[in-house]
Coordinates of C-alpha atoms and ligand atoms in Angstrom, one line a residue:
Chain A
M1 CA -32.2 -12.0 -16.8
S2 CA -28.7 -12.4 -18.0
G3 CA -26.5 -12.0 -21.0
A4 CA -26.4 -8.8 -23.1
A5 CA -29.4 -7.2 -21.5
H6 CA -28.2 -7.7 -17.9
P7 CA -24.4 -8.1 -17.6
L8 CA -24.3 -8.3 -13.8
V9 CA -26.8 -10.5 -12.0
C10 CA -27.3 -11.4 -8.4
R11 CA -29.4 -14.4 -7.4
D12 CA -30.5 -15.1 -3.8
L13 CA -27.4 -13.5 -2.3
S14 CA -27.3 -13.7 1.4
I15 CA -24.9 -12.9 4.3
S16 CA -25.4 -12.5 8.0
F17 CA -23.1 -11.0 10.6
G18 CA -23.8 -12.8 13.8
G19 CA -27.5 -12.3 14.2
V20 CA -27.8 -9.5 11.7
K21 CA -29.1 -10.7 8.3
A22 CA -27.5 -7.9 6.4
V23 CA -28.5 -9.2 2.9
Q24 CA -31.1 -11.9 2.6
G25 CA -32.0 -13.6 -0.7
V26 CA -31.3 -10.5 -2.9
S27 CA -31.9 -11.1 -6.6
L28 CA -31.1 -8.2 -8.8
A29 CA -30.0 -7.6 -12.4
L30 CA -28.3 -4.4 -13.7
P31 CA -29.8 -3.3 -17.0
A32 CA -27.0 -2.9 -19.6
G33 CA -26.0 0.7 -20.3
K34 CA -28.4 2.1 -17.7
V35 CA -28.4 3.4 -14.2
L36 CA -30.0 1.3 -11.5
A37 CA -30.4 3.2 -8.3
L38 CA -30.2 1.2 -5.1
V39 CA -32.1 3.1 -2.4
G40 CA -33.1 2.2 1.1
P41 CA -32.7 3.4 4.7
N42 CA -29.4 3.3 6.7
G43 CA -28.3 -0.2 7.4
A44 CA -30.5 -1.7 4.6
G45 CA -27.5 -3.7 3.3
K46 CA -26.7 -1.6 0.2
T47 CA -22.9 -1.4 0.8
T48 CA -22.9 -5.0 1.9
L49 CA -24.4 -6.0 -1.4
F50 CA -21.6 -4.2 -3.2
N51 CA -19.0 -6.0 -1.0
L52 CA -20.5 -9.3 -1.9
V53 CA -20.3 -8.7 -5.6
T54 CA -16.8 -7.3 -5.5
G55 CA -15.3 -10.1 -3.4
N56 CA -14.8 -8.0 -0.3
L57 CA -17.2 -10.3 1.6
R58 CA -18.0 -13.9 1.1
A59 CA -21.7 -14.7 0.6
D60 CA -23.3 -17.4 2.8
A61 CA -25.5 -18.4 -0.1
G62 CA -26.5 -17.3 -3.6
E63 CA -24.7 -16.3 -6.8
A64 CA -23.4 -13.3 -8.6
T65 CA -22.5 -13.5 -12.2
L66 CA -20.9 -11.2 -14.8
D67 CA -21.8 -12.1 -18.3
G68 CA -22.9 -15.5 -17.0
E69 CA -19.7 -16.2 -15.2
S70 CA -19.6 -16.5 -11.4
L71 CA -17.9 -13.7 -9.5
L72 CA -18.1 -15.4 -6.1
G73 CA -14.9 -16.8 -4.8
L74 CA -12.8 -14.2 -6.7
K75 CA -10.6 -11.8 -4.9
P76 CA -11.5 -8.1 -5.2
W77 CA -8.6 -7.4 -7.7
Q78 CA -9.8 -10.3 -9.9
V79 CA -13.3 -8.9 -9.9
A80 CA -11.9 -5.5 -10.8
R81 CA -9.9 -7.0 -13.7
R82 CA -13.1 -8.5 -15.1
G83 CA -14.3 -4.9 -15.6
V84 CA -16.1 -4.0 -12.4
A85 CA -15.1 -0.7 -10.8
R86 CA -16.4 0.4 -7.4
S87 CA -16.3 3.5 -5.3
F88 CA -16.3 3.6 -1.6
Q89 CA -18.8 5.4 0.7
D90 CA -15.7 6.8 2.6
L91 CA -13.8 7.4 -0.7
R92 CA -10.5 5.8 0.3
L93 CA -8.4 8.1 -1.8
F94 CA -4.7 7.7 -2.0
T95 CA -4.4 10.6 0.3
H96 CA -0.7 11.4 0.0
M97 CA -0.6 11.1 -3.7
T98 CA -1.4 13.8 -6.1
V99 CA -4.7 14.0 -8.0
R100 CA -3.0 12.9 -11.2
E101 CA -1.2 10.0 -9.4
N102 CA -4.6 8.9 -8.0
A103 CA -6.1 8.7 -11.5
M104 CA -2.9 7.3 -13.0
S105 CA -2.8 4.5 -10.4
A106 CA -6.3 3.5 -11.5
T107 CA -4.9 2.6 -15.0
E108 CA -2.1 0.5 -13.6
R109 CA -3.2 -3.0 -12.7
G110 CA 0.1 -4.7 -13.0
S111 CA 1.5 -5.5 -9.6
W112 CA 5.2 -5.5 -10.6
F113 CA 7.5 -3.3 -12.6
W114 CA 5.7 -3.2 -16.0
Q115 CA 2.2 -2.3 -17.1
A116 CA 0.3 -3.9 -19.9
G117 CA -0.9 -1.6 -22.8
D118 CA 0.2 1.6 -24.3
A119 CA 1.6 4.1 -21.8
K120 CA 0.5 7.1 -23.9
A121 CA -3.1 5.8 -24.1
R122 CA -3.1 5.4 -20.3
A123 CA -1.8 8.9 -19.8
A124 CA -4.5 10.2 -22.2
R125 CA -7.2 8.4 -20.3
V126 CA -5.9 10.0 -17.1
E127 CA -6.1 13.5 -18.5
E128 CA -9.6 12.8 -19.9
A129 CA -10.7 11.6 -16.5
L130 CA -9.4 14.7 -14.8
A131 CA -11.0 17.0 -17.4
A132 CA -14.3 15.3 -17.1
T133 CA -14.3 15.6 -13.4
G134 CA -13.1 19.2 -13.4
L135 CA -9.8 18.4 -11.7
S136 CA -7.3 19.3 -14.4
D137 CA -6.2 22.4 -12.6
L138 CA -5.7 20.5 -9.4
A139 CA -3.8 17.7 -10.9
E140 CA -0.7 18.4 -8.8
S141 CA -2.5 18.9 -5.5
R142 CA -2.5 16.1 -3.0
A143 CA -5.7 14.3 -2.4
V144 CA -5.6 15.1 1.2
D145 CA -5.6 18.9 0.4
L146 CA -8.8 18.8 -1.7
A147 CA -12.2 20.2 -0.7
Y148 CA -15.1 17.8 -0.1
A149 CA -16.7 18.0 -3.5
E150 CA -13.2 17.7 -5.2
R151 CA -12.6 14.5 -3.3
K152 CA -15.8 13.1 -4.4
F153 CA -14.9 13.9 -8.0
L154 CA -11.4 12.4 -7.6
S155 CA -13.1 9.1 -6.5
M156 CA -15.0 9.4 -9.8
A157 CA -11.9 10.2 -11.8
R158 CA -10.3 6.9 -10.6
I159 CA -13.4 5.0 -11.7
L160 CA -13.3 6.8 -15.1
A161 CA -9.6 6.1 -15.6
A162 CA -10.0 2.5 -14.6
E163 CA -12.0 1.8 -17.8
A164 CA -14.5 -0.6 -16.4
R165 CA -17.8 -1.8 -17.9
I166 CA -19.7 -1.9 -14.7
W167 CA -19.6 0.9 -12.1
L168 CA -20.8 0.3 -8.6
L169 CA -21.0 3.7 -7.0
D170 CA -21.6 4.0 -3.2
E171 CA -23.2 7.4 -2.5
P172 CA -20.9 9.3 -4.9
A173 CA -23.2 12.4 -5.0
S174 CA -24.0 12.8 -1.3
G175 CA -23.4 16.3 -0.1
L176 CA -22.8 17.8 -3.6
D177 CA -24.3 21.2 -4.4
L178 CA -26.5 21.7 -7.4
S179 CA -23.9 22.5 -9.9
S180 CA -21.6 19.7 -8.8
R181 CA -24.5 17.4 -9.1
Q182 CA -25.1 18.5 -12.6
R183 CA -21.5 17.8 -13.5
F184 CA -21.9 14.4 -11.8
A185 CA -25.1 13.6 -13.8
G186 CA -23.3 14.5 -16.9
L187 CA -20.6 11.9 -16.1
L188 CA -23.1 9.2 -15.6
R189 CA -25.0 10.0 -18.8
A190 CA -21.8 10.1 -20.8
A191 CA -20.8 6.7 -19.3
N192 CA -24.2 5.2 -20.2
A193 CA -23.8 6.5 -23.7
R194 CA -20.5 4.6 -23.9
G195 CA -22.4 1.4 -22.8
I196 CA -21.3 1.4 -19.2
T197 CA -23.7 -0.2 -16.7
I198 CA -24.1 1.6 -13.4
C199 CA -25.5 0.8 -10.0
L200 CA -25.8 3.9 -7.9
I201 CA -26.4 4.0 -4.2
E202 CA -28.1 7.3 -3.4
H203 CA -30.1 8.7 -0.5
N204 CA -31.3 11.9 -2.2
L205 CA -34.5 11.0 -4.0
D206 CA -34.3 14.1 -6.2
V207 CA -30.9 12.8 -7.6
V208 CA -32.4 9.4 -7.9
A209 CA -35.4 10.7 -9.8
E210 CA -33.2 12.6 -12.1
L211 CA -30.7 9.9 -12.9
A212 CA -32.2 6.4 -12.4
D213 CA -33.6 4.3 -15.2
E214 CA -34.7 1.8 -12.7
I215 CA -34.9 1.7 -8.9
A216 CA -34.4 -1.2 -6.5
F217 CA -35.6 -0.6 -3.0
L218 CA -33.7 -2.4 -0.3
D219 CA -34.8 -2.6 3.4
R220 CA -33.3 -4.8 6.1
G221 CA -31.4 -6.9 3.6
V222 CA -34.5 -7.6 1.4
V223 CA -35.4 -6.1 -2.0
L224 CA -38.9 -4.8 -1.4
A225 CA -39.5 -3.5 -4.9
V226 CA -37.8 -3.0 -8.3
G227 CA -39.1 -1.0 -11.1
E228 CA -39.6 2.3 -13.0
P229 CA -38.6 5.3 -10.9
Q230 CA -42.0 6.9 -11.1
A231 CA -43.8 3.9 -9.7
I232 CA -41.3 3.3 -6.9
L233 CA -41.1 7.0 -5.9
R234 CA -44.8 7.3 -5.7
D235 CA -45.3 4.2 -3.6
K236 CA -46.6 5.4 -0.2
A237 CA -45.7 2.2 1.7
L238 CA -42.1 2.5 0.6
A239 CA -42.0 6.2 1.3
A240 CA -43.2 5.4 4.9
I241 CA -40.3 3.0 5.3
Y242 CA -37.8 5.3 3.7
F243 CA -38.7 8.3 5.9
G244 CA -38.8 6.2 9.0
E245 CA -42.5 6.1 9.6
R246 CA -42.5 2.4 9.7
A247 CA -45.0 0.6 12.0
A248 CA -43.0 -1.4 14.5
Chain B
M1 CA 42.8 8.8 10.9
T2 CA 42.2 8.1 7.2
A3 CA 41.6 4.5 8.0
Y4 CA 39.2 5.5 10.7
L5 CA 37.2 7.7 8.4
A6 CA 37.3 5.1 5.6
N7 CA 35.9 2.6 8.1
L8 CA 33.2 5.0 9.2
A9 CA 32.3 5.8 5.6
T10 CA 32.1 2.2 4.7
L11 CA 29.8 1.5 7.6
A12 CA 27.7 4.5 6.7
A13 CA 27.3 3.2 3.2
I14 CA 26.4 -0.3 4.5
F15 CA 23.8 1.1 6.9
G16 CA 22.7 3.5 4.2
I17 CA 21.8 0.5 2.1
L18 CA 20.0 -1.1 5.0
A19 CA 18.0 2.0 5.8
A20 CA 17.2 2.8 2.1
T21 CA 16.0 -0.7 1.5
L22 CA 13.9 -0.9 4.7
N23 CA 12.4 2.4 3.5
V24 CA 11.0 0.7 0.4
A25 CA 8.9 -1.6 2.7
V26 CA 8.1 1.0 5.4
G27 CA 8.1 4.3 3.6
Y28 CA 6.5 3.3 0.2
A29 CA 4.5 0.2 1.0
G30 CA 3.6 0.9 4.6
I31 CA 4.9 -2.5 5.7
F32 CA 6.5 -2.2 9.1
S33 CA 9.1 -4.9 9.7
V34 CA 11.4 -5.0 12.7
A35 CA 13.3 -8.0 11.3
H36 CA 15.6 -6.2 8.8
A37 CA 18.7 -7.3 10.7
V38 CA 17.7 -10.9 10.1
F39 CA 18.2 -10.5 6.4
F40 CA 21.3 -8.4 7.0
G41 CA 22.6 -11.4 8.9
L42 CA 21.5 -14.0 6.3
G43 CA 23.4 -12.0 3.7
A44 CA 26.5 -11.7 6.0
Y45 CA 26.6 -15.4 6.8
A46 CA 26.0 -16.3 3.1
G47 CA 28.7 -13.9 1.9
A48 CA 31.1 -14.9 4.6
Q49 CA 30.7 -18.7 4.0
L50 CA 31.1 -18.2 0.3
A51 CA 34.3 -16.2 0.8
L52 CA 35.6 -18.7 3.4
L53 CA 34.7 -22.0 1.6
V54 CA 34.6 -21.2 -2.1
V55 CA 36.1 -18.0 -3.4
P56 CA 36.4 -14.5 -1.9
D57 CA 34.7 -12.9 -4.9
A58 CA 32.9 -9.7 -3.8
L59 CA 30.4 -9.7 -6.7
L60 CA 29.5 -13.3 -6.3
A61 CA 29.2 -12.8 -2.5
M62 CA 26.8 -10.0 -3.0
V63 CA 24.7 -11.8 -5.6
V64 CA 24.5 -15.0 -3.5
A65 CA 23.6 -12.9 -0.3
A66 CA 20.9 -11.1 -2.2
L67 CA 19.4 -14.3 -3.5
V68 CA 19.5 -16.0 -0.1
A69 CA 18.1 -13.1 1.8
G70 CA 15.6 -12.0 -0.9
G71 CA 14.5 -15.6 -1.6
L72 CA 13.9 -16.5 2.1
S73 CA 12.1 -13.2 2.7
L74 CA 9.7 -14.1 -0.1
C75 CA 9.0 -17.4 1.4
L76 CA 8.3 -15.8 4.7
A77 CA 6.4 -12.7 3.4
L78 CA 3.9 -14.6 1.3
P79 CA 2.1 -16.1 4.2
A80 CA 2.9 -13.2 6.6
L81 CA 1.5 -10.5 4.4
R82 CA -1.9 -12.0 4.6
V83 CA -2.3 -10.6 8.1
R84 CA -3.1 -6.9 8.8
G85 CA -0.5 -4.3 9.5
E86 CA -0.3 -4.5 13.3
Y87 CA 0.0 -8.2 13.2
F88 CA 2.7 -8.1 10.6
V89 CA 4.8 -6.0 13.0
A90 CA 4.3 -8.7 15.6
A91 CA 5.1 -11.5 13.1
S92 CA 8.3 -9.8 12.1
L93 CA 9.2 -9.3 15.8
G94 CA 8.7 -13.1 16.3
L95 CA 10.9 -13.8 13.3
Q96 CA 13.6 -11.5 14.6
M97 CA 13.7 -13.3 18.0
M98 CA 13.6 -16.7 16.4
A99 CA 16.4 -15.8 14.0
T100 CA 18.7 -14.5 16.8
T101 CA 18.4 -17.9 18.5
L102 CA 19.0 -19.7 15.2
F103 CA 22.0 -17.6 14.4
T104 CA 23.4 -18.4 17.9
E105 CA 22.6 -22.1 17.7
A106 CA 23.4 -23.1 14.1
K107 CA 27.1 -23.2 14.8
G108 CA 27.9 -25.1 11.6
L109 CA 26.6 -22.2 9.5
T110 CA 27.1 -19.2 11.6
G111 CA 29.9 -20.1 14.1
G112 CA 27.4 -19.4 16.9
M113 CA 28.4 -16.7 19.4
G114 CA 32.0 -17.0 18.3
G115 CA 31.0 -16.1 14.8
L116 CA 32.9 -16.5 11.6
V117 CA 36.4 -15.3 11.7
G118 CA 39.2 -14.7 9.2
I119 CA 37.0 -13.9 6.3
P120 CA 39.4 -13.1 3.4
R121 CA 39.7 -9.7 1.8
P122 CA 37.3 -9.2 -1.1
M123 CA 38.4 -9.6 -4.7
I124 CA 36.9 -8.9 -8.0
L125 CA 38.4 -11.1 -10.8
G126 CA 41.3 -11.9 -8.6
V127 CA 42.2 -8.3 -7.7
E128 CA 41.7 -7.1 -4.1
V129 CA 39.3 -4.2 -3.9
P130 CA 38.7 -1.8 -1.0
T131 CA 35.4 -2.4 0.7
L132 CA 34.7 1.4 0.8
A133 CA 34.5 1.5 -3.0
L134 CA 32.4 -1.6 -3.1
A135 CA 30.0 -0.3 -0.5
L136 CA 29.6 3.1 -2.1
T137 CA 29.0 1.6 -5.5
A138 CA 26.3 -0.7 -4.1
L139 CA 24.7 2.2 -2.3
V140 CA 24.6 4.3 -5.4
L141 CA 23.1 1.5 -7.4
I142 CA 20.5 0.7 -4.8
L143 CA 19.5 4.3 -4.4
L144 CA 19.2 4.5 -8.2
A145 CA 17.0 1.4 -8.3
T146 CA 14.9 2.9 -5.5
W147 CA 14.6 6.2 -7.3
L148 CA 13.5 4.5 -10.6
M149 CA 11.1 2.3 -8.7
A150 CA 9.6 5.1 -6.7
R151 CA 8.8 7.3 -9.7
G152 CA 7.4 4.4 -11.8
S153 CA 4.1 2.5 -11.6
F154 CA 5.4 0.1 -9.0
G155 CA 6.2 2.9 -6.6
R156 CA 2.7 4.4 -7.2
T157 CA 1.2 1.0 -6.5
L158 CA 3.1 0.7 -3.3
R159 CA 2.1 4.2 -2.2
A160 CA -1.5 3.4 -3.1
I161 CA -1.5 0.3 -1.0
R162 CA 0.0 2.3 1.9
D163 CA -2.7 4.9 1.7
A164 CA -5.8 2.8 1.0
E165 CA -5.2 -0.9 0.5
S166 CA -8.8 -1.8 -0.3
A167 CA -9.1 0.9 -2.9
A168 CA -5.9 -0.2 -4.6
E169 CA -7.3 -3.8 -4.7
A170 CA -10.6 -2.5 -6.1
L171 CA -8.6 -1.0 -9.0
G172 CA -7.3 -4.5 -9.9
K173 CA -4.0 -4.5 -8.2
N174 CA -2.9 -7.8 -6.7
I175 CA -1.7 -6.2 -3.5
N176 CA -0.1 -9.3 -2.0
A177 CA 2.1 -9.8 -5.1
A178 CA 3.2 -6.1 -5.0
K179 CA 3.9 -6.2 -1.3
A180 CA 5.9 -9.4 -1.6
L181 CA 8.0 -7.9 -4.3
A182 CA 8.7 -4.8 -2.2
V183 CA 9.7 -7.0 0.7
A184 CA 11.9 -9.2 -1.5
F185 CA 13.6 -6.1 -2.9
A186 CA 14.2 -4.7 0.5
C187 CA 15.5 -7.9 2.0
A188 CA 17.7 -8.7 -1.0
G189 CA 19.2 -5.2 -0.4
A190 CA 19.8 -6.1 3.2
G191 CA 21.5 -9.2 2.0
V192 CA 23.9 -7.2 -0.1
A193 CA 24.6 -5.0 2.9
G194 CA 25.3 -8.1 4.9
A195 CA 27.8 -9.5 2.4
L196 CA 29.6 -6.1 2.4
F197 CA 29.6 -6.0 6.1
A198 CA 31.2 -9.5 6.4
L199 CA 33.8 -8.7 3.8
H200 CA 34.6 -5.4 5.4
M201 CA 34.8 -6.6 9.0
S202 CA 36.4 -9.9 8.1
F203 CA 34.5 -11.2 11.2
V204 CA 30.8 -11.5 11.9
N205 CA 28.7 -12.8 14.7
V206 CA 25.1 -12.8 15.9
E207 CA 25.5 -9.6 17.9
S208 CA 25.2 -7.5 14.7
F209 CA 21.9 -9.1 13.7
T210 CA 19.8 -8.7 16.8
L211 CA 16.6 -6.9 17.5
D212 CA 18.6 -3.8 18.6
Q213 CA 20.1 -3.6 15.2
S214 CA 16.7 -3.9 13.5
V215 CA 15.3 -1.1 15.7
L216 CA 18.4 1.0 14.9
I217 CA 17.8 0.6 11.2
M218 CA 14.1 1.5 11.6
A219 CA 15.2 4.6 13.6
M220 CA 17.4 5.6 10.8
V221 CA 14.5 5.5 8.3
I222 CA 12.1 7.3 10.6
V223 CA 14.7 10.0 11.7
G224 CA 15.7 10.7 8.1
G225 CA 12.2 10.6 6.7
T226 CA 10.1 7.6 5.5
G227 CA 9.2 7.5 1.9
T228 CA 12.0 9.9 0.8
L229 CA 15.0 9.0 -1.3
W230 CA 17.7 10.7 0.8
G231 CA 16.1 10.6 4.2
P232 CA 17.2 7.1 5.2
L233 CA 20.8 7.8 4.1
L234 CA 20.9 10.9 6.2
G235 CA 19.4 9.0 9.1
A236 CA 22.0 6.3 8.8
V237 CA 24.9 8.8 8.7
L238 CA 23.5 10.8 11.7
L239 CA 22.8 7.8 13.9
L240 CA 26.2 6.2 13.0
S241 CA 28.2 9.3 13.6
L242 CA 26.6 10.0 17.0
P243 CA 28.6 7.4 18.9
A244 CA 31.7 8.4 16.9
G245 CA 31.2 12.0 17.6
L246 CA 30.5 11.4 21.3
S247 CA 33.8 9.6 21.7
F248 CA 35.6 12.8 20.7
L249 CA 34.0 14.8 23.5
P250 CA 36.6 14.9 26.3
F251 CA 34.2 15.4 29.2
I252 CA 32.3 12.1 28.7
P253 CA 34.2 9.1 30.2
P254 CA 34.5 6.3 27.6
T255 CA 32.6 3.9 29.9
E256 CA 29.5 6.2 29.9
I257 CA 29.3 6.7 26.2
G258 CA 26.8 3.9 25.7
A259 CA 24.4 5.4 28.3
V260 CA 24.8 9.0 27.0
Q261 CA 24.2 7.7 23.5
Q262 CA 21.0 5.9 24.5
I263 CA 19.7 9.1 26.2
L264 CA 20.5 11.2 23.2
Y265 CA 18.9 8.8 20.8
G266 CA 15.8 8.7 22.9
A267 CA 15.5 12.4 23.3
A268 CA 16.2 13.1 19.7
M269 CA 13.6 10.6 18.5
T270 CA 11.0 12.1 20.9
L271 CA 11.7 15.7 19.9
L272 CA 11.7 14.8 16.2
M273 CA 8.4 13.0 16.3
I274 CA 6.9 16.0 18.1
F275 CA 8.4 18.7 15.8
R276 CA 9.0 16.8 12.5
P277 CA 6.8 13.7 12.6
A278 CA 7.6 12.9 8.9
G279 CA 11.4 12.9 9.6
L280 CA 14.1 15.4 8.8
L281 CA 13.6 15.2 5.0
G282 CA 10.0 14.2 5.2
D283 CA 7.1 16.1 3.9
M284 CA 6.1 18.6 6.7
R285 CA 2.5 18.3 5.8
T286 CA 2.3 14.6 6.6
G287 CA 2.2 12.9 9.9
R288 CA 0.3 15.7 11.7
K289 CA -3.3 15.6 12.6
A290 CA -5.5 17.3 10.1
Ligands
ATP1 N1 -18.3 -6.2 8.1 C1 -19.4 -6.2 8.9 N2 -19.5 -6.8 10.1 C2 -20.6 -6.8 10.8 N3 -21.7 -6.1 10.5 C3 -21.7 -5.5 9.3 C4 -20.6 -5.5 8.4 N4 -20.9 -4.8 7.3 C5 -22.2 -4.4 7.5 N5 -22.7 -4.8 8.7 C6 -24.1 -4.6 9.1 O1 -24.9 -5.0 8.1 C7 -26.0 -4.1 8.0 C8 -26.0 -3.4 6.6 O2 -25.0 -2.5 6.5 P1 -24.6 -1.7 5.2 O3 -23.4 -0.9 5.4 O4 -24.7 -2.6 4.0 O5 -25.9 -0.7 5.1 P2 -26.1 0.5 4.0 O6 -27.4 0.2 3.4 O7 -25.0 0.7 3.2 O8 -26.3 1.7 5.0 P3 -25.9 3.2 4.8 O9 -26.9 3.9 4.0 O10 -25.9 3.7 6.2 O11 -24.5 3.2 4.2 C9 -25.8 -3.1 9.1 O12 -26.6 -3.5 10.2 C10 -24.4 -3.2 9.4 O13 -24.1 -2.8 10.8
MG2 MG1 -23.6 2.1 2.9

């Protein structure tokens, strides 16, 4: 479960907050160039799992590797520079910057006065990201002035412009209408076609059924099942947990 | 009268530099420091001692002051920037209070309460130069540097950190390095202002580098408009001319000017924050509740 077939792998990852075992012994491998959907009820530990991988939280135990090299102990910016991009459930846009500046900033990793790489290529990547997310006409608007769906797409534009190999997306499609969701699906498929590996947290099972190549079902910090979408989505026991009909 | 105006203009330029550089930290990077006067003081003492003990060369004084203030700020900022925003304000407050005491006690370096007196007139290559010309040139250069920085990737990085630090970090930005550089730039600028101040006044003591001064510089930035190029300069000119303007009003007795000034400052700040929360030149759309 590593190497070319599974670039990002977690083994027995665990973390507790006080008494809450938010993630307990999670092992998971993202299939290369595919979409793995992470589903599970509220508080299952999905976002926490992302935070462990990206260095925002320190694991109590376990391991996370990218191409066989450990990610644990790295700072979030170091994980990002290794090619892992993430979005946030609450978006965290650069609110007082324009749409274009938001995307531009995603191409600029240098902390000081200069940026590595060709400025023209970076600018082109920004325009591509804006076009792909349908934001070209809003390029000069400030993020704070955007409508809900536009904000969600701006968060995606930053990911696109960042040029990462792994995308960790935290509920990027929640609350999108049908046509926006189609545009969103197009983004993911195009990314997969370019070899990008995606982990998608998503509550809407229709979206999951449409986009996922594989599903991991997380509940109370534990992976209950991983597998083909059809198998997982038909599982009655999982459905009962998901829709809150769990026996005490 | 010309001398009076030249003095006022020189001070305006010096405080313009202080406000413009503090704005790099506050306005662009969202780092709130109430210790800017510490670095103003460090630059003033460094510039004054250089002029007194070695050579009264204005350029050398400014360079040394910038290095001393910028370098020390870097040493202090690297550990201090690890803490969250609110705590950084508290840390800078602590630094300011400590520094005031140190400036008072380290008599060998600062002259204590008596200060350093008889600082020679500034020269460049052996020719005496008016401090107004020096201060204006430094102000223009610093505003130019700020403008270049703000429109480039570094300015974007700072604004990204201000708006959403964790998202900036998730995009691969080493946020502590960027913040440290912003602080060092701001404090080096304060150091330059300090050297100019020492050479202009030919006397400096701790009273110019207290918490009151730091708060005044912060007020200049906020009144003028944080995160704007010209706002801090406007704030500096306004807040400096207020006492000067008041002293021309015949119906205020000279002994009461201080009190009237405090009341006016307070009232103006309160009204401004209600009606123009982003400052006089700030973006009207920011600062208000959505
Ligand atoms: N930093 C933290 N400190 C304390 N508890 C936390 C922290 N982060 C998460 N938790 C707790 O860990 C558990 C898992 O939270 P997490 O946010 O990962 O859930 P989630 O699966 O993303 O849920 P949702 O679908 O609502 O986003 C919850 O009980 C949450 O309260
Ligand atoms: Mg979550």
